[in-house]
CSV table of C-alpha atoms in Angstrom, one decimal:
chain,number,residue,atom,x,y,z
A,85,CYS,CA,-83.3,-35.7,-25.6
A,86,ARG,CA,-79.6,-35.9,-25.4
A,87,TYR,CA,-77.4,-33.8,-23.2
A,88,PHE,CA,-73.9,-32.8,-24.3
A,89,ARG,CA,-71.2,-32.4,-21.7
A,90,VAL,CA,-68.1,-30.2,-22.3
A,91,VAL,CA,-65.0,-32.2,-21.5
A,92,ASN,CA,-61.9,-30.7,-20.0
A,93,TYR,CA,-63.4,-27.2,-19.8
A,94,LYS,CA,-61.3,-24.9,-17.7
A,95,PRO,CA,-62.1,-21.3,-17.3
A,96,PHE,CA,-59.4,-18.6,-17.3
A,97,GLN,CA,-58.0,-18.3,-13.9
A,98,THR,CA,-56.0,-15.1,-14.2
A,99,ILE,CA,-55.7,-12.0,-16.4
A,100,GLU,CA,-52.2,-13.1,-17.4
A,101,GLU,CA,-53.7,-16.2,-19.2
A,102,VAL,CA,-56.2,-14.1,-21.1
A,103,THR,CA,-53.5,-11.6,-22.1
A,104,SER,CA,-51.1,-14.4,-23.2
A,105,ILE,CA,-53.7,-15.9,-25.6
A,106,MET,CA,-54.6,-12.5,-27.0
A,107,LEU,CA,-50.9,-11.8,-27.7
A,108,GLN,CA,-50.5,-15.2,-29.4
A,109,LYS,CA,-53.5,-14.4,-31.7
A,110,ASP,CA,-52.0,-10.9,-32.5
A,111,ASN,CA,-48.7,-12.5,-33.4
A,112,LEU,CA,-50.3,-15.0,-35.7
A,113,LEU,CA,-52.3,-12.3,-37.4
A,114,ALA,CA,-49.2,-10.2,-37.9
A,115,LYS,CA,-47.3,-13.1,-39.4
A,116,ALA,CA,-50.3,-13.8,-41.7
A,117,THR,CA,-50.4,-10.2,-42.8
A,118,ILE,CA,-46.7,-10.1,-43.6
A,119,SER,CA,-46.9,-13.3,-45.6
A,120,LEU,CA,-49.5,-11.7,-47.9
A,121,ILE,CA,-46.8,-9.3,-49.2
A,122,PRO,CA,-45.1,-11.0,-52.2
A,123,ASP,CA,-41.3,-11.2,-52.0
A,124,ASN,CA,-40.9,-9.8,-55.5
A,125,ALA,CA,-42.8,-6.7,-54.5
A,126,LEU,CA,-40.4,-6.1,-51.6
A,127,THR,CA,-37.5,-6.6,-53.9
A,128,THR,CA,-38.9,-4.2,-56.5
A,129,THR,CA,-39.4,-1.5,-53.8
A,130,LYS,CA,-35.9,-1.9,-52.6
A,131,VAL,CA,-34.5,-1.6,-56.1
A,132,VAL,CA,-36.6,1.5,-56.9
A,133,LEU,CA,-35.6,3.1,-53.6
A,134,ARG,CA,-31.9,2.4,-54.2
A,135,ASN,CA,-31.9,3.6,-57.8
A,136,THR,CA,-33.9,6.7,-56.9
A,137,TYR,CA,-31.4,7.8,-54.2
A,138,LEU,CA,-28.4,7.0,-56.4
A,139,LEU,CA,-29.8,9.0,-59.4
A,140,LEU,CA,-30.8,11.8,-57.0
A,141,SER,CA,-27.3,12.1,-55.7
A,142,LEU,CA,-25.8,12.2,-59.2
A,143,THR,CA,-28.4,14.8,-60.4
A,144,LEU,CA,-27.8,17.0,-57.3
A,145,LEU,CA,-24.1,17.0,-58.0
A,146,PHE,CA,-24.6,17.7,-61.7
A,147,GLY,CA,-27.1,20.5,-60.9
A,148,ALA,CA,-24.7,22.0,-58.4
A,149,PHE,CA,-21.9,21.9,-61.0
A,150,ILE,CA,-24.0,23.7,-63.6
A,151,ALA,CA,-25.0,26.3,-61.0
A,152,GLY,CA,-21.4,26.8,-60.0
A,153,ILE,CA,-20.5,27.4,-63.7
A,154,THR,CA,-23.2,30.0,-64.1
A,155,VAL,CA,-22.1,31.8,-60.9
A,156,VAL,CA,-18.5,31.9,-62.0
A,157,SER,CA,-19.3,33.0,-65.6
A,158,HIS,CA,-21.9,35.6,-64.3
A,159,ALA,CA,-24.5,34.1,-66.6
A,160,PRO,CA,-27.6,36.3,-67.0
A,161,PRO,CA,-30.9,35.1,-65.5
A,162,LEU,CA,-33.6,33.7,-67.8
A,163,HIS,CA,-37.0,35.4,-68.2
A,164,TRP,CA,-39.5,33.8,-65.9
A,165,LEU,CA,-41.7,32.8,-68.9
A,166,ILE,CA,-38.7,31.1,-70.5
A,167,THR,CA,-38.0,29.3,-67.3
A,168,VAL,CA,-41.5,28.1,-66.9
A,169,ALA,CA,-41.9,27.1,-70.5
A,170,GLY,CA,-38.5,25.3,-70.5
A,171,TYR,CA,-39.2,23.4,-67.3
A,172,LEU,CA,-42.7,22.3,-68.5
A,173,GLY,CA,-41.4,21.3,-71.9
A,174,LEU,CA,-38.5,19.3,-70.5
A,175,LEU,CA,-40.8,17.7,-67.9
A,176,PHE,CA,-43.3,16.7,-70.7
A,177,ALA,CA,-40.4,15.1,-72.7
A,178,LEU,CA,-39.2,13.3,-69.6
A,179,THR,CA,-42.6,11.7,-69.0
A,180,ARG,CA,-42.5,10.4,-72.5
A,181,LEU,CA,-39.0,9.0,-72.2
A,182,CYS,CA,-39.0,7.8,-68.5
A,183,ASN,CA,-39.4,4.2,-69.5
A,184,SER,CA,-36.5,4.1,-71.9
A,185,ALA,CA,-32.7,4.7,-71.7
A,186,TRP,CA,-33.3,8.2,-73.0
A,187,GLY,CA,-35.0,9.0,-69.8
A,188,LEU,CA,-31.7,9.1,-68.0
A,189,LEU,CA,-30.4,11.7,-70.5
A,190,ALA,CA,-33.6,13.7,-70.1
A,191,VAL,CA,-33.4,13.8,-66.3
A,192,PHE,CA,-29.9,15.2,-66.5
A,193,VAL,CA,-31.0,17.8,-69.0
A,194,LEU,CA,-33.9,18.8,-66.8
A,195,THR,CA,-31.8,19.0,-63.6
A,196,GLY,CA,-29.0,20.8,-65.5
A,197,PHE,CA,-31.5,23.4,-66.7
A,198,LEU,CA,-32.7,23.9,-63.2
A,199,GLY,CA,-29.1,24.2,-62.0
A,200,TYR,CA,-28.6,27.0,-64.6
A,201,THR,CA,-31.6,28.9,-63.4
A,202,LEU,CA,-30.3,28.6,-59.8
A,203,GLY,CA,-26.9,30.2,-60.7
A,204,PRO,CA,-28.2,33.8,-61.1
A,205,ILE,CA,-30.1,33.5,-57.8
A,206,LEU,CA,-27.0,32.4,-56.0
A,207,SER,CA,-25.1,35.2,-57.5
A,208,LEU,CA,-27.6,37.7,-56.3
A,209,TYR,CA,-27.4,36.4,-52.7
A,210,LEU,CA,-23.6,36.0,-52.7
A,211,ALA,CA,-23.3,39.6,-53.6
A,212,LEU,CA,-24.8,40.5,-50.1
A,213,PRO,CA,-22.4,41.1,-47.2
A,214,ASN,CA,-23.5,37.9,-45.5
A,215,GLY,CA,-24.4,36.1,-48.7
A,216,SER,CA,-22.2,33.1,-48.2
A,217,GLN,CA,-23.6,32.5,-44.8
A,218,LEU,CA,-27.2,32.8,-46.1
A,219,VAL,CA,-26.5,30.2,-48.9
A,220,MET,CA,-24.8,27.8,-46.5
A,221,THR,CA,-27.6,28.1,-43.9
A,222,ALA,CA,-30.2,27.5,-46.6
A,223,LEU,CA,-28.3,24.5,-47.9
A,224,ALA,CA,-27.9,23.0,-44.4
A,225,GLY,CA,-31.5,23.6,-43.6
A,226,THR,CA,-32.6,21.9,-46.8
A,227,GLY,CA,-30.4,18.9,-46.1
A,228,VAL,CA,-31.7,18.6,-42.6
A,229,VAL,CA,-35.4,18.8,-43.6
A,230,PHE,CA,-34.9,16.3,-46.4
A,231,LEU,CA,-32.9,13.8,-44.4
A,232,ALA,CA,-35.2,14.0,-41.4
A,233,LEU,CA,-38.5,13.6,-43.3
A,234,SER,CA,-37.1,10.9,-45.6
A,235,SER,CA,-35.8,9.0,-42.6
A,236,TYR,CA,-39.1,9.3,-40.8
A,237,ALA,CA,-41.0,8.0,-43.8
A,238,LEU,CA,-38.6,5.1,-44.2
A,239,VAL,CA,-38.5,4.1,-40.6
A,240,SER,CA,-42.2,4.5,-39.7
A,241,HIS,CA,-43.4,2.9,-43.0
A,242,LYS,CA,-46.5,5.1,-42.7
A,243,ASP,CA,-48.7,5.5,-45.7
A,244,PHE,CA,-48.9,9.2,-46.7
A,245,SER,CA,-50.8,8.7,-49.9
A,246,PHE,CA,-53.8,10.6,-48.4
A,247,MET,CA,-51.7,13.8,-48.7
A,248,GLY,CA,-51.7,13.6,-52.5
A,249,ALA,CA,-54.9,15.6,-53.1
A,250,PHE,CA,-54.0,18.1,-50.5
A,251,LEU,CA,-50.6,18.8,-52.0
A,252,MET,CA,-52.0,19.1,-55.5
A,253,VAL,CA,-54.6,21.7,-54.3
A,254,GLY,CA,-51.9,23.5,-52.2
A,255,MET,CA,-49.5,23.8,-55.1
A,256,LEU,CA,-52.2,25.2,-57.4
A,257,VAL,CA,-53.2,27.8,-54.8
A,258,THR,CA,-49.5,28.6,-54.3
A,259,PHE,CA,-48.9,28.9,-58.0
A,260,LEU,CA,-51.7,31.4,-58.4
A,261,ALA,CA,-50.6,33.4,-55.4
A,262,SER,CA,-47.1,33.6,-56.7
A,263,ILE,CA,-48.4,35.0,-60.0
A,264,GLY,CA,-50.3,37.6,-58.1
A,265,ALA,CA,-47.2,38.5,-56.0
A,266,VAL,CA,-45.2,39.1,-59.2
A,267,LEU,CA,-47.9,41.0,-61.2
A,268,PHE,CA,-48.8,43.3,-58.3
A,269,ASN,CA,-45.4,43.5,-56.7
A,270,LEU,CA,-46.5,42.4,-53.2
A,271,PRO,CA,-43.5,41.5,-51.1
A,272,VAL,CA,-45.6,40.3,-48.1
A,273,LEU,CA,-47.5,37.9,-50.4
A,274,SER,CA,-44.2,36.7,-51.9
A,275,LEU,CA,-42.9,35.9,-48.5
A,276,ALA,CA,-46.1,34.0,-47.6
A,277,VAL,CA,-45.8,32.0,-50.8
A,278,SER,CA,-42.3,31.0,-49.9
A,279,ALA,CA,-43.5,29.8,-46.5
A,280,MET,CA,-46.3,27.8,-48.2
A,281,VAL,CA,-43.9,26.3,-50.6
A,282,ILE,CA,-41.6,25.1,-47.8
A,283,LEU,CA,-44.5,23.4,-46.1
A,284,LEU,CA,-45.8,21.8,-49.3
A,285,MET,CA,-42.3,20.6,-50.3
A,286,SER,CA,-41.9,19.0,-46.8
A,287,GLY,CA,-45.2,17.2,-47.4
A,288,MET,CA,-44.0,16.2,-50.8
A,289,ILE,CA,-40.9,14.5,-49.4
A,290,LEU,CA,-43.1,12.4,-47.1
A,291,TRP,CA,-45.6,11.6,-49.9
A,292,GLN,CA,-43.1,10.6,-52.5
A,293,THR,CA,-41.0,8.5,-50.2
A,294,SER,CA,-44.1,6.8,-49.0
A,295,GLU,CA,-45.2,6.1,-52.6
A,296,ILE,CA,-41.9,4.4,-53.3
A,297,ILE,CA,-42.1,2.3,-50.1
A,298,HIS,CA,-45.6,1.1,-50.7
A,299,GLY,CA,-45.3,0.5,-54.4
A,300,GLY,CA,-47.2,3.5,-55.6
A,301,GLU,CA,-44.2,4.7,-57.6
A,302,THR,CA,-42.2,2.1,-59.5
A,303,ASN,CA,-40.3,4.4,-61.9
A,304,TYR,CA,-37.1,5.7,-60.3
A,305,ILE,CA,-36.6,8.3,-62.9
A,306,MET,CA,-39.9,10.1,-62.1
A,307,ALA,CA,-39.3,9.6,-58.4
A,308,THR,CA,-35.9,11.3,-58.8
A,309,VAL,CA,-37.3,14.3,-60.7
A,310,THR,CA,-40.0,14.7,-58.0
A,311,LEU,CA,-37.5,14.7,-55.2
A,312,TYR,CA,-35.0,16.9,-57.1
A,313,THR,CA,-37.6,19.6,-57.8
A,314,THR,CA,-38.8,19.3,-54.2
A,315,ILE,CA,-35.2,19.9,-52.9
A,316,PHE,CA,-34.7,22.7,-55.4
A,317,ASN,CA,-37.9,24.6,-54.4
A,318,LEU,CA,-37.2,24.0,-50.7
A,319,PHE,CA,-33.7,25.5,-51.0
A,320,VAL,CA,-34.7,28.5,-53.1
A,321,ASN,CA,-37.7,29.5,-50.9
A,322,LEU,CA,-35.7,28.9,-47.7
A,323,LEU,CA,-33.0,31.1,-49.1
A,324,GLN,CA,-35.5,33.8,-49.9
A,325,ILE,CA,-37.0,33.8,-46.4
A,326,LEU,CA,-33.5,33.9,-44.8
A,327,GLY,CA,-32.6,36.8,-47.1
A,328,VAL,CA,-35.7,38.8,-46.0
A,329,VAL,CA,-35.1,38.1,-42.4
A,330,SER,CA,-31.4,39.0,-42.7
A,331,SER,CA,-32.3,42.3,-44.4
A,332,ASP,CA,-34.7,43.2,-41.7
A,333,ASP,CA,-32.0,42.7,-39.1
């Protein structure tokens, strides 16, 4: 029988040699993983992200403008049934038009409608002795939360898609709890609902930003609407909590 001899075999002498080879393998693996991501996918993600934030900025300015008009004109608040029906109807129309040029018009109609509903709420709080301070504090808090969570999702590139089911169930529970708070006039439950909404909206910012980064959301109009309603709900519920805390003081 034949015997085979290993030529030029040299065992590892030090831990540093082993570590160096392992790092080289990890580097090659990382490069191979990155090369699997198509360039056009990265370009599409950047375009969706840029268009989303641009349209979000415009809709926030437009919504604030409409809210300011309703405050100055002392517009009456809409009945909550009209508000819910109007929002759901406009949202349904938007989902039908989001892939066409009419989707841009629909998103401004929807955000303008929400801006109108915000006006009477602002008027109510501005009538308080420290109303201006409450509104500005809620606005600053909303901005800090949105910017911090968005930046974290953008910088870390973590995938928060696992939060989708949890957020959906949480919003359903919160919606039912809010109906109970209105029907049975339970201030404590209403305050708890506001706290739940703030937590859910914070998670929604992470989830939606992650969806854009990882290609789960390719329609910037729908991404804009999601982030706009998230900021809207975050601001309103933070303002409500600040109002309750301020009245207790």
